[in-house]
Coordinates of C-alpha atoms in Angstrom, one line a residue:
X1 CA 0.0 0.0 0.0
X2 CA 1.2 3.2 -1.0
X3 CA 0.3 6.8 0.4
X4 CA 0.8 10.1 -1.9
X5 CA -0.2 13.5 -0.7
X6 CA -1.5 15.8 -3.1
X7 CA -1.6 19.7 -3.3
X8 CA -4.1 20.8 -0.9
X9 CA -2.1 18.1 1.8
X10 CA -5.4 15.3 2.0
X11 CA -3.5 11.6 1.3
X12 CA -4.3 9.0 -1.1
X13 CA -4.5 5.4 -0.3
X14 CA -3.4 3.4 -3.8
X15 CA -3.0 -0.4 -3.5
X16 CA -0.2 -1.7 -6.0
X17 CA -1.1 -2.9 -8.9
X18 CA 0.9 -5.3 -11.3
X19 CA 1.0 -3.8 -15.0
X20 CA -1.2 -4.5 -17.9
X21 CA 1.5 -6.5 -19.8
X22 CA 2.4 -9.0 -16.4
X23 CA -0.1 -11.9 -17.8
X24 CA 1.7 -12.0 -21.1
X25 CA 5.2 -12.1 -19.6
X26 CA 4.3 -14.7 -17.4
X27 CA 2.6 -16.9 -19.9
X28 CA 6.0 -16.4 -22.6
X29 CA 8.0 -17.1 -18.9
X30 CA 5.4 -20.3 -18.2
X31 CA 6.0 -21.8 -22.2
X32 CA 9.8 -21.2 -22.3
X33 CA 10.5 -22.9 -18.9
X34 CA 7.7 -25.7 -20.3
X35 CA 9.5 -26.1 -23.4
X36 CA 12.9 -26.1 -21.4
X37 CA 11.3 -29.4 -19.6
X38 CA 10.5 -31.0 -22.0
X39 CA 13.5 -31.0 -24.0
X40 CA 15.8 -31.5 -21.1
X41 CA 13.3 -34.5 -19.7
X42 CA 12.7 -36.0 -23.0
X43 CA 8.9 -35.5 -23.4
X44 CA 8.4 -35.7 -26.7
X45 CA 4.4 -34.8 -26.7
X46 CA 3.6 -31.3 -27.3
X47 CA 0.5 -31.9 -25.1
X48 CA 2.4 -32.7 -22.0
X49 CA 4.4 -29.3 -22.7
X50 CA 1.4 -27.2 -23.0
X51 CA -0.2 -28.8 -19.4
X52 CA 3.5 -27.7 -17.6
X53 CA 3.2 -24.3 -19.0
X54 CA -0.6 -24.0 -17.7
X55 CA 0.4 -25.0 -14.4
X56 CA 3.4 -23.0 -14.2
X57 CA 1.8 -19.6 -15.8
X58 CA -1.3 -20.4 -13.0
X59 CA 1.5 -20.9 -9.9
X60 CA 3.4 -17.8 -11.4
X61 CA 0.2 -15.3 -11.7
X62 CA -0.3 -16.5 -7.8
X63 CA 3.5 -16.0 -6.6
X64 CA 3.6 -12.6 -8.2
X65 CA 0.4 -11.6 -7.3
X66 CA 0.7 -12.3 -4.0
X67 CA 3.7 -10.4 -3.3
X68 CA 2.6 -6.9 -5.2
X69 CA -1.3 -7.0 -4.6
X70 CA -1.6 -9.1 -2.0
X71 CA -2.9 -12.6 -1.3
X72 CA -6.8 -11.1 -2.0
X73 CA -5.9 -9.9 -5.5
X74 CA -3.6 -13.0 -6.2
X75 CA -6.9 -15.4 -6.0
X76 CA -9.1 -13.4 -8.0
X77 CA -5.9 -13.3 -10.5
X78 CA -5.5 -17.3 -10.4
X79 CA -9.6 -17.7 -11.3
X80 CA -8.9 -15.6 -14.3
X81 CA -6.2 -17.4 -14.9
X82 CA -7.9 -21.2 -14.4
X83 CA -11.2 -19.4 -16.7
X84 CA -8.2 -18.3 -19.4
X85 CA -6.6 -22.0 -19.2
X86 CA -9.9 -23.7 -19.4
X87 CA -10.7 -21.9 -22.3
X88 CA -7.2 -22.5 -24.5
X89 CA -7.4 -26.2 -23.1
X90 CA -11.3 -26.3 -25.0
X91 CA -10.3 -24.5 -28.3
X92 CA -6.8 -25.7 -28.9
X93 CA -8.3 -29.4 -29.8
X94 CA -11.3 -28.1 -31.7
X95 CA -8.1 -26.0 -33.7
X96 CA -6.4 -28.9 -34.1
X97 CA -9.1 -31.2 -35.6
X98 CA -9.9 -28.1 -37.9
X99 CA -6.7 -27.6 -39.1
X100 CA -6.1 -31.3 -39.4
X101 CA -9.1 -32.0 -41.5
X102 CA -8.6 -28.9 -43.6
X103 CA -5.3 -29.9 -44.5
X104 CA -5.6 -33.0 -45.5
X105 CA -9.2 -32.6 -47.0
X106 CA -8.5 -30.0 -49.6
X107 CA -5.8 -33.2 -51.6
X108 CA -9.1 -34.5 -53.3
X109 CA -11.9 -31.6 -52.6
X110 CA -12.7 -30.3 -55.9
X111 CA -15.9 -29.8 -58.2
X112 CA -15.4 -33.0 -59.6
X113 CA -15.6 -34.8 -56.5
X114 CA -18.7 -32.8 -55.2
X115 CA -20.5 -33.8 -58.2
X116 CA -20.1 -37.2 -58.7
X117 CA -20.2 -40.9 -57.4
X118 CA -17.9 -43.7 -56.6
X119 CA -19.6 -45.6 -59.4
X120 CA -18.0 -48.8 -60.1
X121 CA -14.7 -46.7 -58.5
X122 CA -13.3 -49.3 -56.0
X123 CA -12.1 -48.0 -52.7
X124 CA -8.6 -48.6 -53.6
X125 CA -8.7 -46.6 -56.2
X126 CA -8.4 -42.7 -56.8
X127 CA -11.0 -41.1 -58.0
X128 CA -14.7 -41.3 -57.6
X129 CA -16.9 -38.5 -55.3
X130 CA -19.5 -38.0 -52.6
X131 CA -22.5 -36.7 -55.1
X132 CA -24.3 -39.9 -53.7
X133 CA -23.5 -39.3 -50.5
X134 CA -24.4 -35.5 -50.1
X135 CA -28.0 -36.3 -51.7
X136 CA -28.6 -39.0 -49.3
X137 CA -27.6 -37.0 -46.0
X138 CA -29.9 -33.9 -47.6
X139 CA -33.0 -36.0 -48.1
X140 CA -32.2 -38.3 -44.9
X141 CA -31.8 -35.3 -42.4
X142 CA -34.5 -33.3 -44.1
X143 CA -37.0 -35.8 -44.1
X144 CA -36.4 -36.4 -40.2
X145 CA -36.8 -32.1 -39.8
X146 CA -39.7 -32.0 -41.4
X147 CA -41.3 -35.4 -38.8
X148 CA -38.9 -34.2 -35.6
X149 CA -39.1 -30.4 -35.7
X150 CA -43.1 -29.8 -35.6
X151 CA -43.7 -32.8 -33.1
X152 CA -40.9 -31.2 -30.7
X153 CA -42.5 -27.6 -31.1
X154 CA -45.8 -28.8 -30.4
X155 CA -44.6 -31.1 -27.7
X156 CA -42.8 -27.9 -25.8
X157 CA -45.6 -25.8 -26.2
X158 CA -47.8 -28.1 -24.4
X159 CA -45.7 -28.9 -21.5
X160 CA -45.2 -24.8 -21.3
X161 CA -48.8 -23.6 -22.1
X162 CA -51.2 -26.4 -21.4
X163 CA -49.2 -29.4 -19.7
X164 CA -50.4 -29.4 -16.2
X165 CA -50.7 -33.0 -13.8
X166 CA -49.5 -36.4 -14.4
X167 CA -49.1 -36.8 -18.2
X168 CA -46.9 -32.9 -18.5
X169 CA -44.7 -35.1 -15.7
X170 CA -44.7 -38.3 -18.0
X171 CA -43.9 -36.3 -21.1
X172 CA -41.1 -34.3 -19.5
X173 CA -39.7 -37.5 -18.1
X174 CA -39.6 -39.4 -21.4
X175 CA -37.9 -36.4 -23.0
X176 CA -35.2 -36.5 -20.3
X177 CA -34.8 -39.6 -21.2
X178 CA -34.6 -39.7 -25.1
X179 CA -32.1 -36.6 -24.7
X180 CA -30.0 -39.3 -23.3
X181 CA -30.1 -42.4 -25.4
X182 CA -27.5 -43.6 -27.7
X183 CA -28.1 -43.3 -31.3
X184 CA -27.7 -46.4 -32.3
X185 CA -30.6 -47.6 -29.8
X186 CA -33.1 -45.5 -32.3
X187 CA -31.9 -47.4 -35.1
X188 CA -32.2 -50.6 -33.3
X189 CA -35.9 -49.6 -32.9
X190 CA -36.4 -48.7 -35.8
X191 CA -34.6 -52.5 -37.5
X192 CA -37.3 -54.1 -35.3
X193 CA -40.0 -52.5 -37.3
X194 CA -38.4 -53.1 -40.2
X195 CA -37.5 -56.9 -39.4
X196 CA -41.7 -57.2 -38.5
X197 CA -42.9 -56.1 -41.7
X198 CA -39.8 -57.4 -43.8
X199 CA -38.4 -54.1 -45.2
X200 CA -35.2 -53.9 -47.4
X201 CA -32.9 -51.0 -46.2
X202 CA -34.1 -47.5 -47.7
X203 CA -33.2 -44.1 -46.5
X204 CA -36.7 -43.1 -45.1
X205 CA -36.1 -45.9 -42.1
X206 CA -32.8 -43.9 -41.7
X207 CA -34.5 -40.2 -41.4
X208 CA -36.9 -42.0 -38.7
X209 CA -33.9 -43.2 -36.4
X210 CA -32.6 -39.1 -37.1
X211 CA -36.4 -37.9 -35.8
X212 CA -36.0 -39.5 -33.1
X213 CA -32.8 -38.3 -31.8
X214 CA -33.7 -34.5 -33.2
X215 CA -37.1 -34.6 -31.4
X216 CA -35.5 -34.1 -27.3
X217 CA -33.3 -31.5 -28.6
X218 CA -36.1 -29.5 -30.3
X219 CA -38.1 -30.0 -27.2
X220 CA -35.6 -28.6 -24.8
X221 CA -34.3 -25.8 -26.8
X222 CA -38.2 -24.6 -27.8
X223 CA -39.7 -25.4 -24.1
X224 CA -36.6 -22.9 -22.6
X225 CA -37.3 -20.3 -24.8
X226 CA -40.7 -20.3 -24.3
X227 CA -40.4 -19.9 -20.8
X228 CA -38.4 -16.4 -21.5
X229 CA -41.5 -15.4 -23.3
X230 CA -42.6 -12.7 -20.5
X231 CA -46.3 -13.2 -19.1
X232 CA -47.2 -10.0 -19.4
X233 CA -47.6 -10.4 -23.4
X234 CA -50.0 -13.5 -22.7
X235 CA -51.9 -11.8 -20.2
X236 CA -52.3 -8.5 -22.6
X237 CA -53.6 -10.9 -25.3
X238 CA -56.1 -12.7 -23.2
X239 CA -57.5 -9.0 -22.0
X240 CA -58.4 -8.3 -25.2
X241 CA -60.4 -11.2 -26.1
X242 CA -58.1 -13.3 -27.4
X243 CA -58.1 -17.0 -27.5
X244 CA -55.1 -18.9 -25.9
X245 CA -54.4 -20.6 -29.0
X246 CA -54.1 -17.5 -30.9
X247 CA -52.3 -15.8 -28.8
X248 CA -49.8 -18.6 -28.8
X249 CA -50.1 -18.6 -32.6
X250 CA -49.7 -14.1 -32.7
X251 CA -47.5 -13.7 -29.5
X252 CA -45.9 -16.3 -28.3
X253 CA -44.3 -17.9 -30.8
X254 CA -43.3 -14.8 -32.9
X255 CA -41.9 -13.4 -30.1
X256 CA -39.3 -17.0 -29.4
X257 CA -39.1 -17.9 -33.4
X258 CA -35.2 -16.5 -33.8
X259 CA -34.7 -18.6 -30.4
X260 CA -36.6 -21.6 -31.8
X261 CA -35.0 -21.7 -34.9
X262 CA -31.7 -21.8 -33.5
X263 CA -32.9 -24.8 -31.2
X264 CA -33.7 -27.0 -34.6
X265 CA -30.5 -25.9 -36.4
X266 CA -28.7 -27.1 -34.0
X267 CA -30.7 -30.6 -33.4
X268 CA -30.3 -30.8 -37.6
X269 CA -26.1 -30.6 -36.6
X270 CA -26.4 -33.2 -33.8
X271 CA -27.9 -35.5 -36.3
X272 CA -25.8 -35.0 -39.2
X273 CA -23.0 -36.6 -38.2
X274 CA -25.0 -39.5 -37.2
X275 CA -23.2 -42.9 -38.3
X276 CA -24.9 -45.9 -36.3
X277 CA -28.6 -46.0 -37.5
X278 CA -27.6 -44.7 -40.9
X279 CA -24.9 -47.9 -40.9
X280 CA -28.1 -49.9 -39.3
X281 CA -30.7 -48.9 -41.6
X282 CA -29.8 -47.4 -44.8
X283 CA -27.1 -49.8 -45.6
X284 CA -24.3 -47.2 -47.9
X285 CA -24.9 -47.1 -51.9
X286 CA -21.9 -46.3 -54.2
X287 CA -24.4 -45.1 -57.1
X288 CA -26.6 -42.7 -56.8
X289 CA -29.8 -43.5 -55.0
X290 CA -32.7 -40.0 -55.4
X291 CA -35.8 -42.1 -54.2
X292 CA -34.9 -42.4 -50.1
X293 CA -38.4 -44.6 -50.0
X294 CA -36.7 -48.1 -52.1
X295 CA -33.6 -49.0 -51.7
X296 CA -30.0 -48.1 -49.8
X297 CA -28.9 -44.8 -49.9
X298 CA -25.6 -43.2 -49.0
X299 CA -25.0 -40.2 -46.4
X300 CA -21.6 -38.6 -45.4
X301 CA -21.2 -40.0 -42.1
X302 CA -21.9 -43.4 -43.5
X303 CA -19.4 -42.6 -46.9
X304 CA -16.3 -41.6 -44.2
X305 CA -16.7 -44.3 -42.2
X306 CA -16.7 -46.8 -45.0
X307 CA -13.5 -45.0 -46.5
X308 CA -11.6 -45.1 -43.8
X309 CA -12.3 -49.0 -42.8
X310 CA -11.1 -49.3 -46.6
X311 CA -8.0 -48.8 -45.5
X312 CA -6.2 -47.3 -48.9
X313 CA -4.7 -44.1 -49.3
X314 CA -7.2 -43.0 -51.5
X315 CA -10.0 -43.7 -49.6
X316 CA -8.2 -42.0 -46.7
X317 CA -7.9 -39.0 -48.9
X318 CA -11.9 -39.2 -49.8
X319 CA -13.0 -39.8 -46.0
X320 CA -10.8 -36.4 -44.7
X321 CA -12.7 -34.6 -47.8
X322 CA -15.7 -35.9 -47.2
X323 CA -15.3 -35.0 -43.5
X324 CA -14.4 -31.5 -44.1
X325 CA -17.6 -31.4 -46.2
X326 CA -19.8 -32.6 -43.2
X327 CA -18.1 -30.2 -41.0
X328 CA -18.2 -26.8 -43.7
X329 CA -22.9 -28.3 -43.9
X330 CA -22.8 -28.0 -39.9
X331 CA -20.9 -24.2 -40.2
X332 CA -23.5 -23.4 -42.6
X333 CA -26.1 -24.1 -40.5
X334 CA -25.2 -22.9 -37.3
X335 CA -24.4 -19.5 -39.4
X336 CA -27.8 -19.7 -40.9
X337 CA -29.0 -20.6 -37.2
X338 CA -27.3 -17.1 -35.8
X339 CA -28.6 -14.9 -38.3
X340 CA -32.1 -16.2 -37.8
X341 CA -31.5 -15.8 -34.5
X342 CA -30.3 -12.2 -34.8
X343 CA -33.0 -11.6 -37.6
X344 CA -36.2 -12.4 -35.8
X345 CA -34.9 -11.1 -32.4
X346 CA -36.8 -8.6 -30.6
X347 CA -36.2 -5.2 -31.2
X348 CA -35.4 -3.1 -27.9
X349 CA -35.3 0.8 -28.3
X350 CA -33.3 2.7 -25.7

C-alpha cells in the first residue's frame, strides 16, 4: 500500500497494482521454462508441454500476485487465470481437428468430386466423389426435420402452455430420457420394425432413427425459450379477447421464433454426423440413389466411415474430404441458425 499526498495536503490510499502486460510475460516465462522441460526431460508430446506451461503460468500469476497485490488480488488473478486456461485447453483441440481435417481434405476436394459418385470406383482406387452421398444426408436429415421439428415444437408448447398433472410429468420424463439415449438404440428400434414387416434397407427408415434423436433436442431448446417469453404479453392478449391458441399462434411464438430456430439448427447438426442408425438402416450405396423410399442410400457419415475402414490411401484422402464437407454443412447451418436468430430477435429501443 502506497500513500501520496496531493496539493491541498489530503492523502491518497493506492493499492499496487501489477501492469497490464504482467499476464503476457508470465505466460511467454510459463511456455519457455515448459519447453525447457520437455527438452531436457525427454517428453516428446507437445501436449504434455502445454499442461506444464498451464500449471506454471497459474502458480506464477499467484507467486507474483501475491507479493505486489496481496494474497486477496492473487486469487481473483488465479480464477482468471484457471477461466483463461480452461478456455485454451477447449479450443486448442477443436483448432487442431480443424486444421487437421482442412489440410488433409482439400488433396481431393474439388468440383469434380462434389458432383459425382464412386460408381464402379473401387475403394482402392483414386478417384470417384460424394454426389451420392451428399444427396442422401440432404433428403435423410430433411426428411427427419420435417417429422422431428413440428412434433418437438408442439410437444414444448404443451408442456409450457397447457401441460399441467401427471401426463406434462410423464412427457417431460420421457424427453429426459430420449435426450439421453445412444443413437444407435433409435436405429435398433427402428430395425425391429423393419424386421416385423420385412423391409429392405431404404433411407426413409434412416431419417426415422434421425427424428427421433432431433425430437428431445427441439423440445428442450423450444420449451426454454418459451419460458423467457414474459407473461405479461399472454396476459395483454387474453385481455383483449383473445383466444389462448391465438395468442400462442400471434404472440408467443413470434416473439421466441429466432430462439426456436436456432434450437432445430442445432438438433439438424447433432444428427448429421450420425453414423450408427444410418450404418443400421440405410445400408451405404456407391451409385446414386434420389428415391430415399426403395432401396439403400448413402450419407456422409456413413461414406467416411466406409473410406476409412477401406484402408487405402485413397479412400483415406476421400474420407478427410468428405469430412471437411460434413463439417463446412454444420458451419453453414449454425451460421444460418445465428442470423435467424439475430433476424427475428426482438427489437429493444433505448
Amino acid at each position: 500500500m502506497s500513500t501520496a499526498v496531493n496539493g491541498t495536503g489530503v492523502s491518497n490510499l493506492r493499492a499496487a497494482s501489477l501492469p497490464k502486460w504482467t499476464p503476457w510475460a508470465i505466460a511467454a516465462a510459463s511456455v519457455a521454462i515448459a519447453v525447457a522441460i520437455g527438452l531436457g526431460t525427454g517428453l516428446h508430446s507437445r501436449v504434455q508441454w502445454g499442461l506444464i506451461a498451464a500449471l506454471l503460468f497459474i502458480l506464477g500469476t499467484y507467486t507474483v500476485a501475491a507479493r505486489v497485490e496481496g494474497r486477496r488480488q492473487a486469487k481473483d488473478r488465479i480464477a482468471t487465470s484457471l477461466v483463461w486456461v480452461a478456455f485454451l485447453l477447449a479450443v486448442v483441440p477443436l483448432v487442431s481437428l480443424v486444421w487437421v481435417t482442412v489440410s488433409r481434405g482439400v488433396k481431393v476436394l474439388s468440383p469434380y468430386f462434389l458432383s459425382h459418385s464412386m460408381g464402379v470406383v473401387a475403394d482402392s482406387e483414386p478417384g470417384g466423389g460424394i454426389y451420392h452421398a451428399i444427396l442422401g444426408s440432404l433428403e435423410q436429415v430433411g426428411l427427419a426435420t420435417l417429422i422431428g421439428a413440428p412434433i418437438g415444437v408442439l410437444t414444448a408448447i404443451y408442456l409450457v402452455e397447457y401441460g399441467r398433472g401427471r401426463l406434462a410429468q410423464a412427457v417431460t420424463f420421457f424427453v429426459d430420457v430420449m435426450t439421453g439415449i445412444p443413437s444407435i438404440v433409435a436405429g435398433l428400434f427402428i430395425l425391429s420394425l423393419m424386421l416385423i414387416f420385412q423391409l429392405q434397407p431404404f433411407g426413409f427408415a434412416g431419417s426415422l432413427a434421425l427424428a427421433i434423436l432431433m425430437m428431445p433436442v427441439v423440445v428442450r431448446s423450444t420449451e426454454e425459450m418459451l419460458k423467457l417469453v414474459p407473461n405479461e404479453l399472454r396476459e395483454a392478449s387474453l385481455a383483449l379477447g383473445v383466444p389462448k391458441w391465438r395468442t400462442i399462434l400471434k404472440v408467443v411464438l413470434p416473439t421466441s421464433l429466432g430462439g426456436i430456430a436456432t434450437g432445430v439448427m442445432l438438433a439438424v447438426a447433432r444428427i448429421a454426423g450420425e453414423t450408427a442408425p444410418v450404418l443400421l438402416l440405410v445400408f451405404g450405396n456407391s451409385f446414386i440413389n434420389a428415391n430415399p423410399f426403395e432401396g439403400a442410400q448413402a450419407s456422409l457419415p456413413l461414406y467416411i466411415y466406409q473410406q476409412y475402414a477401406a484402408g487405402a490411401d485413397a479412400a483415406y484422402d476421400r474420407a478427410w474430404a468428405a469430412s471437411l464437407t460434413l463439417i463446412a454443412f454444420v458451419m453453414i447451418l449454425n451460421l444460418v441458425a445465428r442470423g435467424v436468430a439475430r433476424w427475428k430477435a426482438p427489437q429493444t429501443g433505448r
